[in-house]
PDB file of N, CA and C in Angstrom:
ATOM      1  N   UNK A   6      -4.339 170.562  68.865  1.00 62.00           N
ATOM      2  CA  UNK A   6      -5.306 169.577  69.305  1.00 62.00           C
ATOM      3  C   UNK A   6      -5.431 169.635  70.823  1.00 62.00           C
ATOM      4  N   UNK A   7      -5.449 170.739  70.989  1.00 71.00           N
ATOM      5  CA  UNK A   7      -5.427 170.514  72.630  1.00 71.00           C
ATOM      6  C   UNK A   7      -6.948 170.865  73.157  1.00 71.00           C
ATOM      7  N   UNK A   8      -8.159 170.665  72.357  1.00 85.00           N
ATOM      8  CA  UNK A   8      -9.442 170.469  73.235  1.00 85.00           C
ATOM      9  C   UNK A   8     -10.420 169.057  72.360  1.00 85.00           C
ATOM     10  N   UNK A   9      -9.314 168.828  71.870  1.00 89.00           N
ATOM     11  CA  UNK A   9      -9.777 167.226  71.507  1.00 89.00           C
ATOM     12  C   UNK A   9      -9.289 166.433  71.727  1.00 89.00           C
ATOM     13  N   UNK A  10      -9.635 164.945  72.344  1.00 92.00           N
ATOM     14  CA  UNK A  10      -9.013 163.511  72.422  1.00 92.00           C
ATOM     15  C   UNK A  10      -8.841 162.468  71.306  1.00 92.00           C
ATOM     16  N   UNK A  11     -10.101 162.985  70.442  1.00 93.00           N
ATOM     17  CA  UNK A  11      -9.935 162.180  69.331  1.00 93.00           C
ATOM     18  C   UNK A  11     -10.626 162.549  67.899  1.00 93.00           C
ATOM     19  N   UNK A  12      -9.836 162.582  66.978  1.00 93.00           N
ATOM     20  CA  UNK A  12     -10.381 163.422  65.578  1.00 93.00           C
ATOM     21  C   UNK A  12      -9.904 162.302  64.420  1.00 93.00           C
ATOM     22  N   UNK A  13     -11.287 161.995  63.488  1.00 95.00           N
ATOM     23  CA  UNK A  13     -11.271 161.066  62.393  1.00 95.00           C
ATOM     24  C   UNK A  13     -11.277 162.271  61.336  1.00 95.00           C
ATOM     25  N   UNK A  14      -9.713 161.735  60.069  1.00 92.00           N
ATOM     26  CA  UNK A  14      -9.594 162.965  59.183  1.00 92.00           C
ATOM     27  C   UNK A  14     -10.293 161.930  58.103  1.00 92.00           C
ATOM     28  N   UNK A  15     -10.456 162.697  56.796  1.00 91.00           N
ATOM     29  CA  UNK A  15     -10.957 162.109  55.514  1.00 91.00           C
ATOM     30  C   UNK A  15     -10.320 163.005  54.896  1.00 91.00           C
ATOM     31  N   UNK A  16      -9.855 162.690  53.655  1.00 86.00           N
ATOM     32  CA  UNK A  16      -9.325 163.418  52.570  1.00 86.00           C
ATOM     33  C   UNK A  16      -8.378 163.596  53.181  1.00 86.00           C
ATOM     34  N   UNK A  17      -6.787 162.734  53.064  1.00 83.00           N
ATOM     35  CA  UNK A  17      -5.730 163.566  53.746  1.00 83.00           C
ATOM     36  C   UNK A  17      -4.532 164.008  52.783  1.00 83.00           C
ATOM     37  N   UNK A  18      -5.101 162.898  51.728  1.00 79.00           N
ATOM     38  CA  UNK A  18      -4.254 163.239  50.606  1.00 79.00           C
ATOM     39  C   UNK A  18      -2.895 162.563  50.885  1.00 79.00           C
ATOM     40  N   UNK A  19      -2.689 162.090  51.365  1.00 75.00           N
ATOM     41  CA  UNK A  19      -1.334 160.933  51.798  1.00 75.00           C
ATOM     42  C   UNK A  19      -1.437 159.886  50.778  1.00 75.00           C
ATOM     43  N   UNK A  20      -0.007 160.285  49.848  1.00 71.00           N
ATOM     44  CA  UNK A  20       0.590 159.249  49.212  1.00 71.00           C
ATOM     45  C   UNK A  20       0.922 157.521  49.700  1.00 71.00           C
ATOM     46  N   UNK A  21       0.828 156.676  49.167  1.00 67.00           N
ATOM     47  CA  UNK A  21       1.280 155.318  50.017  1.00 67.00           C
ATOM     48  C   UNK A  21       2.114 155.164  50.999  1.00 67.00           C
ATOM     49  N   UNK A  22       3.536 155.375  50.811  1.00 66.00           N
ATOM     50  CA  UNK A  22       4.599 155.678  51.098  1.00 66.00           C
ATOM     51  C   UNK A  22       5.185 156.838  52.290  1.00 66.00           C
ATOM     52  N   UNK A  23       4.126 157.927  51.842  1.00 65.00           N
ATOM     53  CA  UNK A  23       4.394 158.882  53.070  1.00 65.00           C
ATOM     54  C   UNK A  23       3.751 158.439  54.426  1.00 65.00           C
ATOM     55  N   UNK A  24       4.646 159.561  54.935  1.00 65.00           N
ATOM     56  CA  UNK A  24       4.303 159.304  56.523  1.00 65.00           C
ATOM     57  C   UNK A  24       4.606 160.912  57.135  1.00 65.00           C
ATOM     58  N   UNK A  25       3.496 161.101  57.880  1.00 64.00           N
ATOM     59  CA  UNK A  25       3.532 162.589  58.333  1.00 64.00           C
ATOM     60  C   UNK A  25       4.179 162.425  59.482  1.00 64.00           C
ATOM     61  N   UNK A  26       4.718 163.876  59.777  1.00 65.00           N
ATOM     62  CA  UNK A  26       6.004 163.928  61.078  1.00 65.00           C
ATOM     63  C   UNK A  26       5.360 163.151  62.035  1.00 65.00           C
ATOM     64  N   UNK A  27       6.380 162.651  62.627  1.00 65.00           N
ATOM     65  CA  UNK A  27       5.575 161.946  64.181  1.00 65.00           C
ATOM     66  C   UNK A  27       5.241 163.205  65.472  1.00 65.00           C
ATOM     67  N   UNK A  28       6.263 164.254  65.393  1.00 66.00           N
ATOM     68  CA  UNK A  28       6.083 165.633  66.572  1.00 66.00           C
ATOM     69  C   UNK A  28       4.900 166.581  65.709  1.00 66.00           C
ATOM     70  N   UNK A  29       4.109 166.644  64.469  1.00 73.00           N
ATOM     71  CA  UNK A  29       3.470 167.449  64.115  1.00 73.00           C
ATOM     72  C   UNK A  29       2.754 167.739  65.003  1.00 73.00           C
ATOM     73  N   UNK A  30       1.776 167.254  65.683  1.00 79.00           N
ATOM     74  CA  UNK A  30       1.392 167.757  67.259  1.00 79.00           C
ATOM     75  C   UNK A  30       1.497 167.450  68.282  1.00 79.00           C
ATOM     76  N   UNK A  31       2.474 168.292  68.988  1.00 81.00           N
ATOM     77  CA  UNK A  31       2.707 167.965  70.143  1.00 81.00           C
ATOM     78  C   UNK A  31       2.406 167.233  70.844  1.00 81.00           C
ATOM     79  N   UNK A  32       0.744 166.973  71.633  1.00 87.00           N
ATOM     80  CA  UNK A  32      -0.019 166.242  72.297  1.00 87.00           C
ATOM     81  C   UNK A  32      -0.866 164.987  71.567  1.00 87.00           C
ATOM     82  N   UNK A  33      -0.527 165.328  70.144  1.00 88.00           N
ATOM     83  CA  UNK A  33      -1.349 164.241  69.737  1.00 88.00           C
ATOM     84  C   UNK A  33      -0.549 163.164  68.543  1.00 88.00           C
ATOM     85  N   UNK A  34      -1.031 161.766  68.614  1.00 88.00           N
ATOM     86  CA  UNK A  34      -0.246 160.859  67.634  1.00 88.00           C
ATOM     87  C   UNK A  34      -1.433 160.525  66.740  1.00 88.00           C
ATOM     88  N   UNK A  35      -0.129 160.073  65.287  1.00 88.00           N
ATOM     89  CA  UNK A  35      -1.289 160.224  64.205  1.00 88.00           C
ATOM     90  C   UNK A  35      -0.950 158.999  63.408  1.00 88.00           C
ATOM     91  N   UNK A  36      -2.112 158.330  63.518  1.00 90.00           N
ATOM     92  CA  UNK A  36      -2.470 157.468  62.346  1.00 90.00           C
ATOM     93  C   UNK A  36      -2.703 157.485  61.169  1.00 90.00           C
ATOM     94  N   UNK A  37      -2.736 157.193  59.894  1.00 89.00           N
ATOM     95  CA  UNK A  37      -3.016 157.357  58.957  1.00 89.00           C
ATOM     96  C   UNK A  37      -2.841 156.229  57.627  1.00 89.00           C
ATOM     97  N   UNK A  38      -4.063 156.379  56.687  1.00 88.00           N
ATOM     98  CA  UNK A  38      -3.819 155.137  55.822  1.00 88.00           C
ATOM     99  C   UNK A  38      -3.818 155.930  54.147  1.00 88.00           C
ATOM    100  N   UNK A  39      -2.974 155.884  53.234  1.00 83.00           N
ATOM    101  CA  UNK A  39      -3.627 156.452  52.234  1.00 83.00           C
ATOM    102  C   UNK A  39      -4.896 155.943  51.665  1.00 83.00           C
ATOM    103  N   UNK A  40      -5.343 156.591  50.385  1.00 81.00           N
ATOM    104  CA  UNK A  40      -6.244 156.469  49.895  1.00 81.00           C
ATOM    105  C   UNK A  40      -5.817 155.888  48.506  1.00 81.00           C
ATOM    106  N   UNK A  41      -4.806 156.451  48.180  1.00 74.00           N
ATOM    107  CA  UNK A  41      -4.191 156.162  46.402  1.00 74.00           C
ATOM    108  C   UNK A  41      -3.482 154.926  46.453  1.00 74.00           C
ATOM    109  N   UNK A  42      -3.831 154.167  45.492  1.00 72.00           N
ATOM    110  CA  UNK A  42      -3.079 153.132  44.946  1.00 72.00           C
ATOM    111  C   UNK A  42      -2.275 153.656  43.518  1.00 72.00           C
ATOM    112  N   UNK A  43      -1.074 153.493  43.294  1.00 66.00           N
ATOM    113  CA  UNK A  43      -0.305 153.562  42.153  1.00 66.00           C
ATOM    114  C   UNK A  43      -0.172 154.795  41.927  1.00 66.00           C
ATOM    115  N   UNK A  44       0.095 155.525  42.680  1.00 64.00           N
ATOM    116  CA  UNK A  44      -0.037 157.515  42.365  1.00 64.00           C
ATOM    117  C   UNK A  44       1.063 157.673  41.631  1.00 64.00           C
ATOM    118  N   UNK A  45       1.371 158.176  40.350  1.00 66.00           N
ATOM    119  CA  UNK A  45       2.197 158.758  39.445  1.00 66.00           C
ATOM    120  C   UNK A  45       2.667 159.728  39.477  1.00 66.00           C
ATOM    121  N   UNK A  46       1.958 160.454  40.180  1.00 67.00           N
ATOM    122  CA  UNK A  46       2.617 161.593  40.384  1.00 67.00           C
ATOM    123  C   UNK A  46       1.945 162.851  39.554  1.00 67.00           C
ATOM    124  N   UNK A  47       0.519 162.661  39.091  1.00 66.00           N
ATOM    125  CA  UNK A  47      -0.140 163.991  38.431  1.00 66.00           C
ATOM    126  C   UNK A  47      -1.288 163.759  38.897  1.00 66.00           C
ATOM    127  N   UNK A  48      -1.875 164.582  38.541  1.00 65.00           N
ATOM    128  CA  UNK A  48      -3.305 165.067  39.157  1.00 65.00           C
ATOM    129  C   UNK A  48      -3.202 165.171  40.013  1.00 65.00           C
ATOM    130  N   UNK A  49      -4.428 165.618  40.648  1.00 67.00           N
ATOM    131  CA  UNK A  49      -4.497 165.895  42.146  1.00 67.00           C
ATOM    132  C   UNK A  49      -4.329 165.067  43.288  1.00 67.00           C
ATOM    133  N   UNK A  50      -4.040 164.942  44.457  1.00 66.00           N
ATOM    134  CA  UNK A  50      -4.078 164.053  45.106  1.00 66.00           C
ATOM    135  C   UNK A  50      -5.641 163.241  45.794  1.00 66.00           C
ATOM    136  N   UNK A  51      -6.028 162.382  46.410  1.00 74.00           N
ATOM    137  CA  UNK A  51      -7.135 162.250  46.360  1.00 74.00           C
ATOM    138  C   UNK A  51      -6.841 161.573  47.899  1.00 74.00           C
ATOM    139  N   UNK A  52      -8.597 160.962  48.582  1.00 82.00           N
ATOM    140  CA  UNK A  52      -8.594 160.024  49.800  1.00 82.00           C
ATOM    141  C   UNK A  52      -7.628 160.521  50.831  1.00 82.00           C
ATOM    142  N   UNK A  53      -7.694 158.988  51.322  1.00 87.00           N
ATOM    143  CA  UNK A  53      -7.336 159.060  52.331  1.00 87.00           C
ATOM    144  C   UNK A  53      -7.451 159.397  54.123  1.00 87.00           C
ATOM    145  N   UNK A  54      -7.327 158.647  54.747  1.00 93.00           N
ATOM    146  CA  UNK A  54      -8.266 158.866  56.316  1.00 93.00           C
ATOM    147  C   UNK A  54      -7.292 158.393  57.012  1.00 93.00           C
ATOM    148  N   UNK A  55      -7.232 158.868  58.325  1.00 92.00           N
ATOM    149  CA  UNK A  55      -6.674 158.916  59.466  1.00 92.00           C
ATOM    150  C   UNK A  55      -6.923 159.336  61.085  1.00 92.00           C
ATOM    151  N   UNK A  56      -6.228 158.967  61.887  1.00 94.00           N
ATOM    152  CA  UNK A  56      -6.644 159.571  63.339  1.00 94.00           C
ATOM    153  C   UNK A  56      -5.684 160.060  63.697  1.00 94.00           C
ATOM    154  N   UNK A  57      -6.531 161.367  64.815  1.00 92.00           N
ATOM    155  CA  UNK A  57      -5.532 161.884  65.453  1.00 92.00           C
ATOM    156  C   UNK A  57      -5.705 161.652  66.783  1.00 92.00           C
ATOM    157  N   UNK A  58      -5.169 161.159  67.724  1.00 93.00           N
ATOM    158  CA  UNK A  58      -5.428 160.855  68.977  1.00 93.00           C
ATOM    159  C   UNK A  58      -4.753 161.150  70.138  1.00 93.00           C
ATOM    160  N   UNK A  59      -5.108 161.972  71.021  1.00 92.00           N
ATOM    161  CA  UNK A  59      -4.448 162.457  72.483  1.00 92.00           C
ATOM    162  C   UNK A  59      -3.481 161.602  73.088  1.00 92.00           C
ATOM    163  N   UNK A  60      -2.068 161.803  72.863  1.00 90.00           N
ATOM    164  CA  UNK A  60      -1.243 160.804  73.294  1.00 90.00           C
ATOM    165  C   UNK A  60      -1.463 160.160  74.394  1.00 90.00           C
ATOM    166  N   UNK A  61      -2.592 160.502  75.742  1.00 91.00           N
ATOM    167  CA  UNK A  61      -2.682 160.211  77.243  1.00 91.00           C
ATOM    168  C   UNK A  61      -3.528 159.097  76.681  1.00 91.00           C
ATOM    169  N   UNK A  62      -4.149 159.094  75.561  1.00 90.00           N
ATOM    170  CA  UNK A  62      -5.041 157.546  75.196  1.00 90.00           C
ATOM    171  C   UNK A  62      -4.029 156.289  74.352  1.00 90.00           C
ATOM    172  N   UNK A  63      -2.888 157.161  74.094  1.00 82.00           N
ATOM    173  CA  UNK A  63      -2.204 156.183  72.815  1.00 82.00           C
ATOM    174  C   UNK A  63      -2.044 154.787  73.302  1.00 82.00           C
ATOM    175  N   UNK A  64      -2.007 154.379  74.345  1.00 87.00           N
ATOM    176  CA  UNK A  64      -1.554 153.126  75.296  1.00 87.00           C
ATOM    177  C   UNK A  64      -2.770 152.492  75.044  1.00 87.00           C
ATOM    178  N   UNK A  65      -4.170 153.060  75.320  1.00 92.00           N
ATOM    179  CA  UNK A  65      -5.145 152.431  75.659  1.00 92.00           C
ATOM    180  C   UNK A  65      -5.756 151.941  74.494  1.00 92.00           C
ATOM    181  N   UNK A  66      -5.699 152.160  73.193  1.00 94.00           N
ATOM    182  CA  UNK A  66      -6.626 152.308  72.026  1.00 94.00           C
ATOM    183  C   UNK A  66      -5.961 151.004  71.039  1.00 94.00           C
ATOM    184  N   UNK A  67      -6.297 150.845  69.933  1.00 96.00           N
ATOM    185  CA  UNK A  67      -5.604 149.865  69.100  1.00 96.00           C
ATOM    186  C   UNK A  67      -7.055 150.555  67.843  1.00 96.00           C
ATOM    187  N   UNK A  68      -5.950 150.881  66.851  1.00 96.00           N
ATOM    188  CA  UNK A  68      -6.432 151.004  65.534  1.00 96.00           C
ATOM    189  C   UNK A  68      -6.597 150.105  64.531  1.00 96.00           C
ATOM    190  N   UNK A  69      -7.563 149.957  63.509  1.00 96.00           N
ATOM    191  CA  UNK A  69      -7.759 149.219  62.225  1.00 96.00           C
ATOM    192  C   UNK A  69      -8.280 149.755  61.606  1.00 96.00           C
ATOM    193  N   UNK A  70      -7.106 149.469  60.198  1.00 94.00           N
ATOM    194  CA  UNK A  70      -7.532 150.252  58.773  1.00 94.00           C
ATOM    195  C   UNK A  70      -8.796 149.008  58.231  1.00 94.00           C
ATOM    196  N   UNK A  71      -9.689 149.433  58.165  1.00 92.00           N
ATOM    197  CA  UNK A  71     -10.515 148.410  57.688  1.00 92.00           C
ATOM    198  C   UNK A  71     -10.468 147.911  55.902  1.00 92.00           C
ATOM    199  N   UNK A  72     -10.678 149.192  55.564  1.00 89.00           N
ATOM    200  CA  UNK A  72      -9.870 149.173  53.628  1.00 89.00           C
ATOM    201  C   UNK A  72      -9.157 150.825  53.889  1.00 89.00           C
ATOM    202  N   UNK A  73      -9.488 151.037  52.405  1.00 87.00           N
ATOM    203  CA  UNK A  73      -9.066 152.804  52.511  1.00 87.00           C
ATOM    204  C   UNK A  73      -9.875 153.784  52.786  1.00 87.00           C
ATOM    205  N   UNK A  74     -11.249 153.532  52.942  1.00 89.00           N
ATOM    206  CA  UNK A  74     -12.346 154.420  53.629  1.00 89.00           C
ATOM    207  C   UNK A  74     -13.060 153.907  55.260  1.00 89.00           C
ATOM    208  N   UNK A  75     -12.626 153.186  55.472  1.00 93.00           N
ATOM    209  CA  UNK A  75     -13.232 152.669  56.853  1.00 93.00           C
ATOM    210  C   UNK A  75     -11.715 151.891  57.758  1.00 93.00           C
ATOM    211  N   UNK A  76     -12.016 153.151  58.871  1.00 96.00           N
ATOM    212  CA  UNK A  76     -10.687 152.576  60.114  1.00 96.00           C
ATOM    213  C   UNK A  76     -11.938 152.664  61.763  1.00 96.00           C
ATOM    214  N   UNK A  77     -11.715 152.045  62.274  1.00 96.00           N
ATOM    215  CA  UNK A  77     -12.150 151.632  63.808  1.00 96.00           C
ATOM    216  C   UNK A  77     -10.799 152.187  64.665  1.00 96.00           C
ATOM    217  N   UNK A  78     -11.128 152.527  65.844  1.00 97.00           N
ATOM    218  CA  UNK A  78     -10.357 153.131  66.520  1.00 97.00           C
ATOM    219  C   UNK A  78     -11.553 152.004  68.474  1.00 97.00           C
ATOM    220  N   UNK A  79     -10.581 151.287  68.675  1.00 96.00           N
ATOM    221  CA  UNK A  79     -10.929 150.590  70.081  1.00 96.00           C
ATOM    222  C   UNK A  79     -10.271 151.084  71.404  1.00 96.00           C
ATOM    223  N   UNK A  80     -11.397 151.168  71.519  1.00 94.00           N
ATOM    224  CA  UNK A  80     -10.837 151.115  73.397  1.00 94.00           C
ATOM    225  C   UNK A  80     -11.578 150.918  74.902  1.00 94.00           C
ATOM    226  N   UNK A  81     -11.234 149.873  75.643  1.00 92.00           N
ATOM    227  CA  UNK A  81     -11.625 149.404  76.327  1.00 92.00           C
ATOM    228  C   UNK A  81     -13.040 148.638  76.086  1.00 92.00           C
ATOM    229  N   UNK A  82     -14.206 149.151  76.084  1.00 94.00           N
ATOM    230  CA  UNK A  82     -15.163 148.387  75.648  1.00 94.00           C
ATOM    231  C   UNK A  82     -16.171 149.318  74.378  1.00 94.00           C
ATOM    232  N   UNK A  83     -15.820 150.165  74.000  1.00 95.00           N
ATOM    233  CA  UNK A  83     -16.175 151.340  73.155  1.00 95.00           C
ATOM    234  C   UNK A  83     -14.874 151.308  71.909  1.00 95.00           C
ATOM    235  N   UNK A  84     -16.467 150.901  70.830  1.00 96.00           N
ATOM    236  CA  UNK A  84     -15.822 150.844  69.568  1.00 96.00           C
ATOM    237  C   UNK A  84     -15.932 152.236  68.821  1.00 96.00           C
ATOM    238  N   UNK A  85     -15.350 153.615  67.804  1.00 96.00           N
ATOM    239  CA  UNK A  85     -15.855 154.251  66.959  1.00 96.00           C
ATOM    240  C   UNK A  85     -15.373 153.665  65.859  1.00 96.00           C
ATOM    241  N   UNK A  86     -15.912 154.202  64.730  1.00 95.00           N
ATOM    242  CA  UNK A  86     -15.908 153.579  63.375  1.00 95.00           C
ATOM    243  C   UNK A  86     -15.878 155.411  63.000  1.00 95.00           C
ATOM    244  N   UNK A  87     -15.040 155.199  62.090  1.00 95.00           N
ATOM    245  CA  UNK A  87     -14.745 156.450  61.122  1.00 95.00           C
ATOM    246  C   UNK A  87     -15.004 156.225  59.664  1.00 95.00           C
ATOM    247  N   UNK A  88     -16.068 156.906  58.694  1.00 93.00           N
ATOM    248  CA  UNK A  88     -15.974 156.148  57.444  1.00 93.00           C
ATOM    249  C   UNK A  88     -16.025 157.308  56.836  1.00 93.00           C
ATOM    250  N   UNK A  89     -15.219 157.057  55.797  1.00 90.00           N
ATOM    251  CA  UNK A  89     -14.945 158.302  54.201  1.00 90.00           C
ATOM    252  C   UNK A  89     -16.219 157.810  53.450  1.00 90.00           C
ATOM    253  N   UNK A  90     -17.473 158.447  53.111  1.00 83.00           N
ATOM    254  CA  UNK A  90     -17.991 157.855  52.008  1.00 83.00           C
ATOM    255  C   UNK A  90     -17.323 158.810  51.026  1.00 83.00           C
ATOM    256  N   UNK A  91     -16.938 158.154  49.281  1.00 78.00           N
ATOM    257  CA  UNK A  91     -16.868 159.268  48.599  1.00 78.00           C
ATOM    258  C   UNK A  91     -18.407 159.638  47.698  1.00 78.00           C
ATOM    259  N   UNK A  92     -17.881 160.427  46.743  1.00 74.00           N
ATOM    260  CA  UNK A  92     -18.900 160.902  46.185  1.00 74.00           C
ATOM    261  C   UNK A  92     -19.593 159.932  45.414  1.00 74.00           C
ATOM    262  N   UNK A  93     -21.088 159.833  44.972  1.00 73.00           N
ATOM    263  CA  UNK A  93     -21.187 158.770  44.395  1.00 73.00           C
ATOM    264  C   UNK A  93     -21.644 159.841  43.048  1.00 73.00           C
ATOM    265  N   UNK A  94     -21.285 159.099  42.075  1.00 80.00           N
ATOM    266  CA  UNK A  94     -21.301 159.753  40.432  1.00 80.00           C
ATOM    267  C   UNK A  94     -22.086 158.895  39.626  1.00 80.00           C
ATOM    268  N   UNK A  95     -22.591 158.287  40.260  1.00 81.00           N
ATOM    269  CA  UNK A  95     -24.153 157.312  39.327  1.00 81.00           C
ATOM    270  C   UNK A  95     -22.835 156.016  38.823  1.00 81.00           C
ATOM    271  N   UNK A  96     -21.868 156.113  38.714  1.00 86.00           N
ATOM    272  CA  UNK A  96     -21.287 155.171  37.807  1.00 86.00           C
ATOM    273  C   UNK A  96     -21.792 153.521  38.084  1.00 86.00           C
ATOM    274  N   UNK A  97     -21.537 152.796  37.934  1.00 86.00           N
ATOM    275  CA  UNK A  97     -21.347 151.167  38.408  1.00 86.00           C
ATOM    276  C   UNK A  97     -20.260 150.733  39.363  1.00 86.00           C
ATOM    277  N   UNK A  98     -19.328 151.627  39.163  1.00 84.00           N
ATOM    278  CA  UNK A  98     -18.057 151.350  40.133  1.00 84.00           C
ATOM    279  C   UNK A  98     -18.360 152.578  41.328  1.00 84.00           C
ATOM    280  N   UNK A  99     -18.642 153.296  41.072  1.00 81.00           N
ATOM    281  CA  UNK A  99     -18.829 153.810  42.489  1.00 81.00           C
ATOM    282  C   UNK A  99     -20.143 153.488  43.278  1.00 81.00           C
ATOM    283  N   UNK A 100     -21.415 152.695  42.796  1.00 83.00           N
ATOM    284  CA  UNK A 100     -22.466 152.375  43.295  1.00 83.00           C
ATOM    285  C   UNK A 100     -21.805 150.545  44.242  1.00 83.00           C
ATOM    286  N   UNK A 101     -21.176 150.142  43.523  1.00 86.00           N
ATOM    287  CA  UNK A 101     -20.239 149.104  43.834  1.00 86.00           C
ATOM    288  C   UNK A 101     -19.684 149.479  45.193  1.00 86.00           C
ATOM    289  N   UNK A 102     -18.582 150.355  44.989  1.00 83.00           N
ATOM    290  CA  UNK A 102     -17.801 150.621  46.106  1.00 83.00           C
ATOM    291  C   UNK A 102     -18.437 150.749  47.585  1.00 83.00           C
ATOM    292  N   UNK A 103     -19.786 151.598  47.239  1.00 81.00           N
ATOM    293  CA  UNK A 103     -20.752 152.155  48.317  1.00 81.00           C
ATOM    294  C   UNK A 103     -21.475 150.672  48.908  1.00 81.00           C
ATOM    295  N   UNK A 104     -21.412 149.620  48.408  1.00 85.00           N
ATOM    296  CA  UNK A 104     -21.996 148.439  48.467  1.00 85.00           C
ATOM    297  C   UNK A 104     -21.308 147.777  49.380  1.00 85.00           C
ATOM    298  N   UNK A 105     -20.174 147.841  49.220  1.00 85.00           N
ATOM    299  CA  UNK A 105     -19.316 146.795  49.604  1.00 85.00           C
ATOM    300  C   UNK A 105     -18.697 147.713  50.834  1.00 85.00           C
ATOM    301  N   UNK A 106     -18.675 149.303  50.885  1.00 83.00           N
ATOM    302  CA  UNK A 106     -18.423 149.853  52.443  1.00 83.00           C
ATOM    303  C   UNK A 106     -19.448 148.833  53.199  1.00 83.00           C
ATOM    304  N   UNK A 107     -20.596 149.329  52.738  1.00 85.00           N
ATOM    305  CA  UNK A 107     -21.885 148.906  53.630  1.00 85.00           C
ATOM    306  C   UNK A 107     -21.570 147.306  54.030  1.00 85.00           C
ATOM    307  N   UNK A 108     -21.466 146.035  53.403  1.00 86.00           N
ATOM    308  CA  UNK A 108     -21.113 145.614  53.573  1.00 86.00           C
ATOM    309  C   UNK A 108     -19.864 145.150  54.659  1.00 86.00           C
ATOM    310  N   UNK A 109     -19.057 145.887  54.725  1.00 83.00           N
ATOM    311  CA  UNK A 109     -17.584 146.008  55.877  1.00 83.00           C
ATOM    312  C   UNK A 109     -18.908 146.331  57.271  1.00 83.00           C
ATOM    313  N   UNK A 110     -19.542 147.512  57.096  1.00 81.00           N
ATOM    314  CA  UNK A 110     -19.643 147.840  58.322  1.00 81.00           C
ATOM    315  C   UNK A 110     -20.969 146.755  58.661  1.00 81.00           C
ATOM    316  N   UNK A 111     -21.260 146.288  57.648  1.00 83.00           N
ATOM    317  CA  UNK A 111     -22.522 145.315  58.729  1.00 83.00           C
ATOM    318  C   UNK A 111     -22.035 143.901  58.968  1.00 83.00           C
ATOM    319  N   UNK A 112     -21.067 143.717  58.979  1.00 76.00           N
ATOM    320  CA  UNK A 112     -19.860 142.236  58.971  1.00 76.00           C
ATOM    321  C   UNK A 112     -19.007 142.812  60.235  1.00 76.00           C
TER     322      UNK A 112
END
């Protein structure tokens, strides 16, 4: 990460519970929220979003997981917003879900 200050991941695949190394990059510290609730331990892994951020900002910034697809990353007077949409599959629950992001971000 050394020609970026700041990178929003999606899909990280992070279990609840885990937590990625804190030295994985050198220059940069990492946030992260899973995506899975109740993972059993089969299938594939799914979600999940996080930041990676230039440690020379880590002082200045303050993060929020907003749910499991939407985190804000602040600093000083400059807000970004990072959002996972997932796929939408016509269902009712995923036309739902997409509702209620939208919702977060216009609140």
């Amino acid at each position: 990460m050394t020609e970026s200050d700041l990178i929003f991941l999606c899909e990280t695949w992070l279990k609840e519970e885990e937590e990625l190394e804190e030295n994985l990059f050198e220059n940069a510290k990492i946030y992260m929220k899973s995506g899975m609730e109740n993972y059993r331990g089969y299938g594939r892994p799914y979600g999940g979003i996080g930041w990676l951020v230039n440690r020379n900002y880590d002082e200045r910034i303050e993060i929020k997981f907003i749910n499991k697809r939407i985190a804000t990353l602040e600093m000083e007077s400059m807000t970004i917003i990072g959002v996972y949409l997932t796929a939408n599959d016509n269902s009712n629950e995923s036309k739902l879900e997409h509702k209620i992001d939208i919702n977060e971000l216009s609140s």
